[in-house]
PDB file of C-alpha atoms in Angstrom:
ATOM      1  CA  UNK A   1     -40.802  70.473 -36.469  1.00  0.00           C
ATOM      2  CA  UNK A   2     -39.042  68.954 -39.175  1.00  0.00           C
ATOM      3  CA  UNK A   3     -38.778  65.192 -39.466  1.00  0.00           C
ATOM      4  CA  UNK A   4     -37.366  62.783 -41.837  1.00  0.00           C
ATOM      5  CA  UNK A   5     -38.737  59.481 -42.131  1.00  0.00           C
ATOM      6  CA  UNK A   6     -39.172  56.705 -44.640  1.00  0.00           C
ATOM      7  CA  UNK A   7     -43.051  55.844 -45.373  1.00  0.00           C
ATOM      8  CA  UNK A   8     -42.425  52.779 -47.213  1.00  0.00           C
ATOM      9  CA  UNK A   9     -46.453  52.515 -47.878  1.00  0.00           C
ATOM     10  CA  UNK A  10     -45.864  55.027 -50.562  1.00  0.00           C
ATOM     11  CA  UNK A  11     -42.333  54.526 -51.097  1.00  0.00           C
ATOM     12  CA  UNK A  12     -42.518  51.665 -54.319  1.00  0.00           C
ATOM     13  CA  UNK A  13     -39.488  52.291 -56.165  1.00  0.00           C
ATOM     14  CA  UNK A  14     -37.394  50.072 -57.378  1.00  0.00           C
ATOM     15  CA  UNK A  15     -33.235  50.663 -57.538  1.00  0.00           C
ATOM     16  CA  UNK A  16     -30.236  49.045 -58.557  1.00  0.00           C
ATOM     17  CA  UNK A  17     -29.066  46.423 -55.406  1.00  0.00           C
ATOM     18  CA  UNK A  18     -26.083  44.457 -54.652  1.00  0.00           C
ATOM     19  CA  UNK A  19     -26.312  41.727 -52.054  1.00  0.00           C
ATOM     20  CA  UNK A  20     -23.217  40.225 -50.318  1.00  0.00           C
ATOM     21  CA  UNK A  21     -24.013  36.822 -49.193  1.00  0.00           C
ATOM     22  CA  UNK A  22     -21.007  34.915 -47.634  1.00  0.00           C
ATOM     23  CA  UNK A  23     -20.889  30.970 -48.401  1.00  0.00           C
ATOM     24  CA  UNK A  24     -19.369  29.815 -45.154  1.00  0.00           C
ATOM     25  CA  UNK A  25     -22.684  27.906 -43.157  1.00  0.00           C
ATOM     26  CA  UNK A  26     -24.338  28.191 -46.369  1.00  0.00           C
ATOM     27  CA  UNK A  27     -27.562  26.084 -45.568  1.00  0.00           C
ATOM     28  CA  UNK A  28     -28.388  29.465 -43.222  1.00  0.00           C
ATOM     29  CA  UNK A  29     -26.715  32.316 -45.858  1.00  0.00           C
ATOM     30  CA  UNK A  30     -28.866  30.696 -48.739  1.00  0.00           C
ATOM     31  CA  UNK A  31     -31.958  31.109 -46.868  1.00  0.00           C
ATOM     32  CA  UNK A  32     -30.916  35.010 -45.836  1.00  0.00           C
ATOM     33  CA  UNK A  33     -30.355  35.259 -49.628  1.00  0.00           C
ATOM     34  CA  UNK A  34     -33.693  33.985 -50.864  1.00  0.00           C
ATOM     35  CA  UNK A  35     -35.611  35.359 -48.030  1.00  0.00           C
ATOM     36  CA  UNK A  36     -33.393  39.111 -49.734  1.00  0.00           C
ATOM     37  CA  UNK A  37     -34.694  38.083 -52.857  1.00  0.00           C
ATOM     38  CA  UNK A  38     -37.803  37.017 -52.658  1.00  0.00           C
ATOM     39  CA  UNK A  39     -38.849  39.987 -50.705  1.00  0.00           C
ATOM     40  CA  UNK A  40     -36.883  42.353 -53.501  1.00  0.00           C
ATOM     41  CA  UNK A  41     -39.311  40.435 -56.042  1.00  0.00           C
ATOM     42  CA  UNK A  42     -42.235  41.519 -53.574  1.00  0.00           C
ATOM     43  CA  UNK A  43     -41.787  44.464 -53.428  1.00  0.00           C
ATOM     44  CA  UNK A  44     -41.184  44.753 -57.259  1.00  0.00           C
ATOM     45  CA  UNK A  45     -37.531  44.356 -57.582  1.00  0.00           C
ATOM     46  CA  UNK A  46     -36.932  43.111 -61.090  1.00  0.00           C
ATOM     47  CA  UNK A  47     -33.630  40.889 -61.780  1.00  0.00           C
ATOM     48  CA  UNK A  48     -32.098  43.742 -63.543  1.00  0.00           C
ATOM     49  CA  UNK A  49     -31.833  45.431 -59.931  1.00  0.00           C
ATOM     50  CA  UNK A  50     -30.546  42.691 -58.335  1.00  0.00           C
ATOM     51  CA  UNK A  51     -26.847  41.868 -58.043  1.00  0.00           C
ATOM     52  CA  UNK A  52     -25.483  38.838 -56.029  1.00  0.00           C
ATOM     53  CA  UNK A  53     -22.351  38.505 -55.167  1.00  0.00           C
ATOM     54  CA  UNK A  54     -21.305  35.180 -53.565  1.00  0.00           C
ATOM     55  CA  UNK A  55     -17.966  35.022 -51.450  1.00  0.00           C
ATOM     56  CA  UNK A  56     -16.575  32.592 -49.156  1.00  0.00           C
ATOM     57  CA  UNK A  57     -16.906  33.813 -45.982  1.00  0.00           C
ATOM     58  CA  UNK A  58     -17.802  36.510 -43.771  1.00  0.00           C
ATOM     59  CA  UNK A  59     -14.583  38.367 -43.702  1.00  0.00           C
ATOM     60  CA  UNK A  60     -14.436  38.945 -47.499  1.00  0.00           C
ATOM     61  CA  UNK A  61     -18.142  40.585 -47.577  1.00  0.00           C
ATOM     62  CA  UNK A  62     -16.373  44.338 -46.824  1.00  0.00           C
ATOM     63  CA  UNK A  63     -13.765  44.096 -49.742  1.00  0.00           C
ATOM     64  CA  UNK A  64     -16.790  43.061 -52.154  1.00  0.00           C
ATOM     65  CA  UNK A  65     -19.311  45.667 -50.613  1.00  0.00           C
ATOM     66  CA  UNK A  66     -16.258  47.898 -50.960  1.00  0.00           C
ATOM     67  CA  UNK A  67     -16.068  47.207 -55.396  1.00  0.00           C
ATOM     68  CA  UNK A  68     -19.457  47.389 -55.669  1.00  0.00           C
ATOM     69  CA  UNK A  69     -19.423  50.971 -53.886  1.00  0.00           C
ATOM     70  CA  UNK A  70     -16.836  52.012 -55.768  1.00  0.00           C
ATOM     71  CA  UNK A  71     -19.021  51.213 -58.970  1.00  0.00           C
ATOM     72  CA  UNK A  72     -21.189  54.036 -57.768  1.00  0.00           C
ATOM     73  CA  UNK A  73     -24.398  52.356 -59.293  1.00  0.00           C
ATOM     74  CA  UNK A  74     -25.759  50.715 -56.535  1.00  0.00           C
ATOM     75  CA  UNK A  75     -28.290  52.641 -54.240  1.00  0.00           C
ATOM     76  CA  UNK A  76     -27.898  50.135 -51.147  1.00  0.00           C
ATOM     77  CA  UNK A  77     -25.777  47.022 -50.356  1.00  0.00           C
ATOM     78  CA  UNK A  78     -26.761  44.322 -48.249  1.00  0.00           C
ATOM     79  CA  UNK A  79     -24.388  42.224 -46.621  1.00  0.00           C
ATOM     80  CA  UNK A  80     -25.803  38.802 -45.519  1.00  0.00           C
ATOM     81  CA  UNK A  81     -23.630  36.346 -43.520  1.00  0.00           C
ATOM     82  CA  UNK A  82     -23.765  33.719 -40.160  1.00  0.00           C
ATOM     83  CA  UNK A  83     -20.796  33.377 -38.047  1.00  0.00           C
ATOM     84  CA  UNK A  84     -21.531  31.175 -35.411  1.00  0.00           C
ATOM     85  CA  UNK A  85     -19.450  31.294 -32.166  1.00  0.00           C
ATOM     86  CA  UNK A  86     -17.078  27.716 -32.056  1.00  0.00           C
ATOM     87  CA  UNK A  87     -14.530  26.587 -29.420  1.00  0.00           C
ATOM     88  CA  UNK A  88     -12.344  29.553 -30.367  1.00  0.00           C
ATOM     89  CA  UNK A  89     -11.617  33.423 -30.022  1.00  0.00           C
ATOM     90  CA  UNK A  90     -12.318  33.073 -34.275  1.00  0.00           C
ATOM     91  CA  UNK A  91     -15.432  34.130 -33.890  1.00  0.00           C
ATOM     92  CA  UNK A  92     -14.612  37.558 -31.663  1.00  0.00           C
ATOM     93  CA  UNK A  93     -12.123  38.682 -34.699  1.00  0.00           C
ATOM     94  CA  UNK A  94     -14.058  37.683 -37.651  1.00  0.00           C
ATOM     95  CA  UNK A  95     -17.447  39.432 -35.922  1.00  0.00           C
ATOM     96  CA  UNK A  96     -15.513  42.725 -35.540  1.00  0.00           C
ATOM     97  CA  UNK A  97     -13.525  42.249 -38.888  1.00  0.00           C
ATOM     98  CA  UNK A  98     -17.175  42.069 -40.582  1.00  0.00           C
ATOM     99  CA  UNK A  99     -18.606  45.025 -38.761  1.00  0.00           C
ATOM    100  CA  UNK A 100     -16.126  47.380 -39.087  1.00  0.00           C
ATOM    101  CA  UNK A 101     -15.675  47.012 -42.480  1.00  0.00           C
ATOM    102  CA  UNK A 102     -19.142  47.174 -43.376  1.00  0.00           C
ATOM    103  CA  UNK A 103     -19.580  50.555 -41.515  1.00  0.00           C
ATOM    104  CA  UNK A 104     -16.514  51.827 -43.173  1.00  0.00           C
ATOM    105  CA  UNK A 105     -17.854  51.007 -46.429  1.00  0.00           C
ATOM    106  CA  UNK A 106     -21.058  52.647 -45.723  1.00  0.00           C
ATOM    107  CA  UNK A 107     -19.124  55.756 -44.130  1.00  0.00           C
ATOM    108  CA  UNK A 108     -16.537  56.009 -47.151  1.00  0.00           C
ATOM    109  CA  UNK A 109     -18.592  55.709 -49.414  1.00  0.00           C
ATOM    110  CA  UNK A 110     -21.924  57.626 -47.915  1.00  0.00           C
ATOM    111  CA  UNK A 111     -24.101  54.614 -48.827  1.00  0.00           C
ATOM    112  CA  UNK A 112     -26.326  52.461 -47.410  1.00  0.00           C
ATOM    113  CA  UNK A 113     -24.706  48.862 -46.321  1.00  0.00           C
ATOM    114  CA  UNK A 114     -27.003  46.995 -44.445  1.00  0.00           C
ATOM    115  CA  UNK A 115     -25.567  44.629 -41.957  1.00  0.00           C
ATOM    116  CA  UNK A 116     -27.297  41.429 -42.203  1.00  0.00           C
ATOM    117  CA  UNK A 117     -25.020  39.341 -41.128  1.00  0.00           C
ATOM    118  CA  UNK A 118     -25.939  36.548 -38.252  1.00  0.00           C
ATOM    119  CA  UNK A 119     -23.410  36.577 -35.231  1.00  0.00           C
ATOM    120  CA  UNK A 120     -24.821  33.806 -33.292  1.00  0.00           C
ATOM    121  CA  UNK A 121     -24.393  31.492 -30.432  1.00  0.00           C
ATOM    122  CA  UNK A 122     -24.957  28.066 -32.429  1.00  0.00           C
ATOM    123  CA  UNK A 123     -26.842  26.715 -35.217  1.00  0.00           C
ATOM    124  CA  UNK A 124     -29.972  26.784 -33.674  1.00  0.00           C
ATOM    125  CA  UNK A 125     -29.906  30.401 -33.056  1.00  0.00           C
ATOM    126  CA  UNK A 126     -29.058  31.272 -36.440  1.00  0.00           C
ATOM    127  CA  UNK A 127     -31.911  28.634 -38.210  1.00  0.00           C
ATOM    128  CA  UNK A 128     -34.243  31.118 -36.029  1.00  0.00           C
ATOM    129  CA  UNK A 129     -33.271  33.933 -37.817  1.00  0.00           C
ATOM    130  CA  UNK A 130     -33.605  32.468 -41.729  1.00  0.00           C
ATOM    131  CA  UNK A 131     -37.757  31.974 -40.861  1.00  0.00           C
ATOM    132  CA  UNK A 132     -38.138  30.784 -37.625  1.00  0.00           C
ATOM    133  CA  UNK A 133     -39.058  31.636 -34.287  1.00  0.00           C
ATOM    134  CA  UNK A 134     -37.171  35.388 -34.758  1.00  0.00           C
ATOM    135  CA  UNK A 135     -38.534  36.337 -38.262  1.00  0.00           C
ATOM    136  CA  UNK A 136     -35.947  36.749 -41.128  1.00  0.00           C
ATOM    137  CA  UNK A 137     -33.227  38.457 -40.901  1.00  0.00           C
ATOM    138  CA  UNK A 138     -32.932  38.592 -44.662  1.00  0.00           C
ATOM    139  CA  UNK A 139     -36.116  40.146 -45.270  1.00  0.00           C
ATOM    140  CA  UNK A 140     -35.536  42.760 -42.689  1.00  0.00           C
ATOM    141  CA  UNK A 141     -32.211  44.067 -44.133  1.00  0.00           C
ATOM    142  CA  UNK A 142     -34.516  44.406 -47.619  1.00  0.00           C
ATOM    143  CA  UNK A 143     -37.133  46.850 -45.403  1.00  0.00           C
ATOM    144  CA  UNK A 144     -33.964  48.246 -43.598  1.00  0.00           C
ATOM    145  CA  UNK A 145     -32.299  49.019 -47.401  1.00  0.00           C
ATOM    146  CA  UNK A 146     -35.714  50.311 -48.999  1.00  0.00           C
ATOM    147  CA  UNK A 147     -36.027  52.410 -45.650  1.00  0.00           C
ATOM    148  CA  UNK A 148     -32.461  53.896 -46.325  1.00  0.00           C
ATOM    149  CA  UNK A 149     -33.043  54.422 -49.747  1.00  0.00           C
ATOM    150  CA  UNK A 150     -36.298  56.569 -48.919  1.00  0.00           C
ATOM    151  CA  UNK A 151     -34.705  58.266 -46.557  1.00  0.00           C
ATOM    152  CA  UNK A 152     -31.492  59.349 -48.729  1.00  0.00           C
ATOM    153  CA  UNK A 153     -33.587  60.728 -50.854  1.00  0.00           C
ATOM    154  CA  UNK A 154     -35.350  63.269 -49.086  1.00  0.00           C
ATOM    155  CA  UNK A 155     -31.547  64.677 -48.600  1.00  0.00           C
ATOM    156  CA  UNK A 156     -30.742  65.123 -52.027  1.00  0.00           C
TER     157      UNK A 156
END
């Protein structure tokens, strides 16, 4: 049997990076971002492999993950966002907007985009995803990218 797998215990390379991180409920996107980061610097990321890219809001994050793609220089993007459901149907389109274009980017493109972005019920929800009682999220889309990445590989 043949299986493909990513053993990230001897997987320690480091590769060029773009994060997405959407500024709209940014005291929860900064803490995806420097959870991202700081695990990137863990796991010996230097800054030359890092790109941020900062946009407004969640719905903008394909476009950019889109231009960085087209760059072909990046191994993975990681999009990192919180919507968080209001009094609205807002949060239904923006949610899908997000997704959709993410995984067409990824598709299009044949490149890892990593979906970190927080669709949540309210605040509190979100705050335990950026370190709290669920982990963080932005930490787990830099294991989920690294993953990827190891994984590409073995099909080239």
């Amino acid at each position: 049997m043949n299986q493909i797998k990513a053993d990230l215990n001897h997987y320690r390379d480091s590769f060029p990076i773009a994060i997405v991180v959407s500024q709209f409920n940014h005291e929860i996107t900064h803490k995806l971002q420097q959870g991202a980061v700081d695990r990137l610097i863990e796991c010996g990321f230097t800054g030359e492999d890092i790109t941020v890219v900062e946009v407004p809001g969640a719905v903008e994050i394909p476009l950019i993950a889109q231009q960085l793609a087209k760059q072909n220089k990046y191994a993975a993007i990681i999009a990192l966002g919180a919507v968080i459901r209001g009094d609205t149907s807002h949060y239904d389109y923006v949610c899908q907007a997000v997704s959709t274009g993410c995984q067409r980017v990824a598709l299009d493109f044949n490149l890892p985009v990593i979906f970190g972005v927080l669709t949540t019920e309210n605040e509190a929800q979100a705050l335990d995803r950026v370190g709290g009682a669920h982990g963080h999220k932005g930490v787990d889309a830099v294991d989920c990218a690294r993953s990827m990445v190891a994984i590409f590989k073995q099909f080239r």
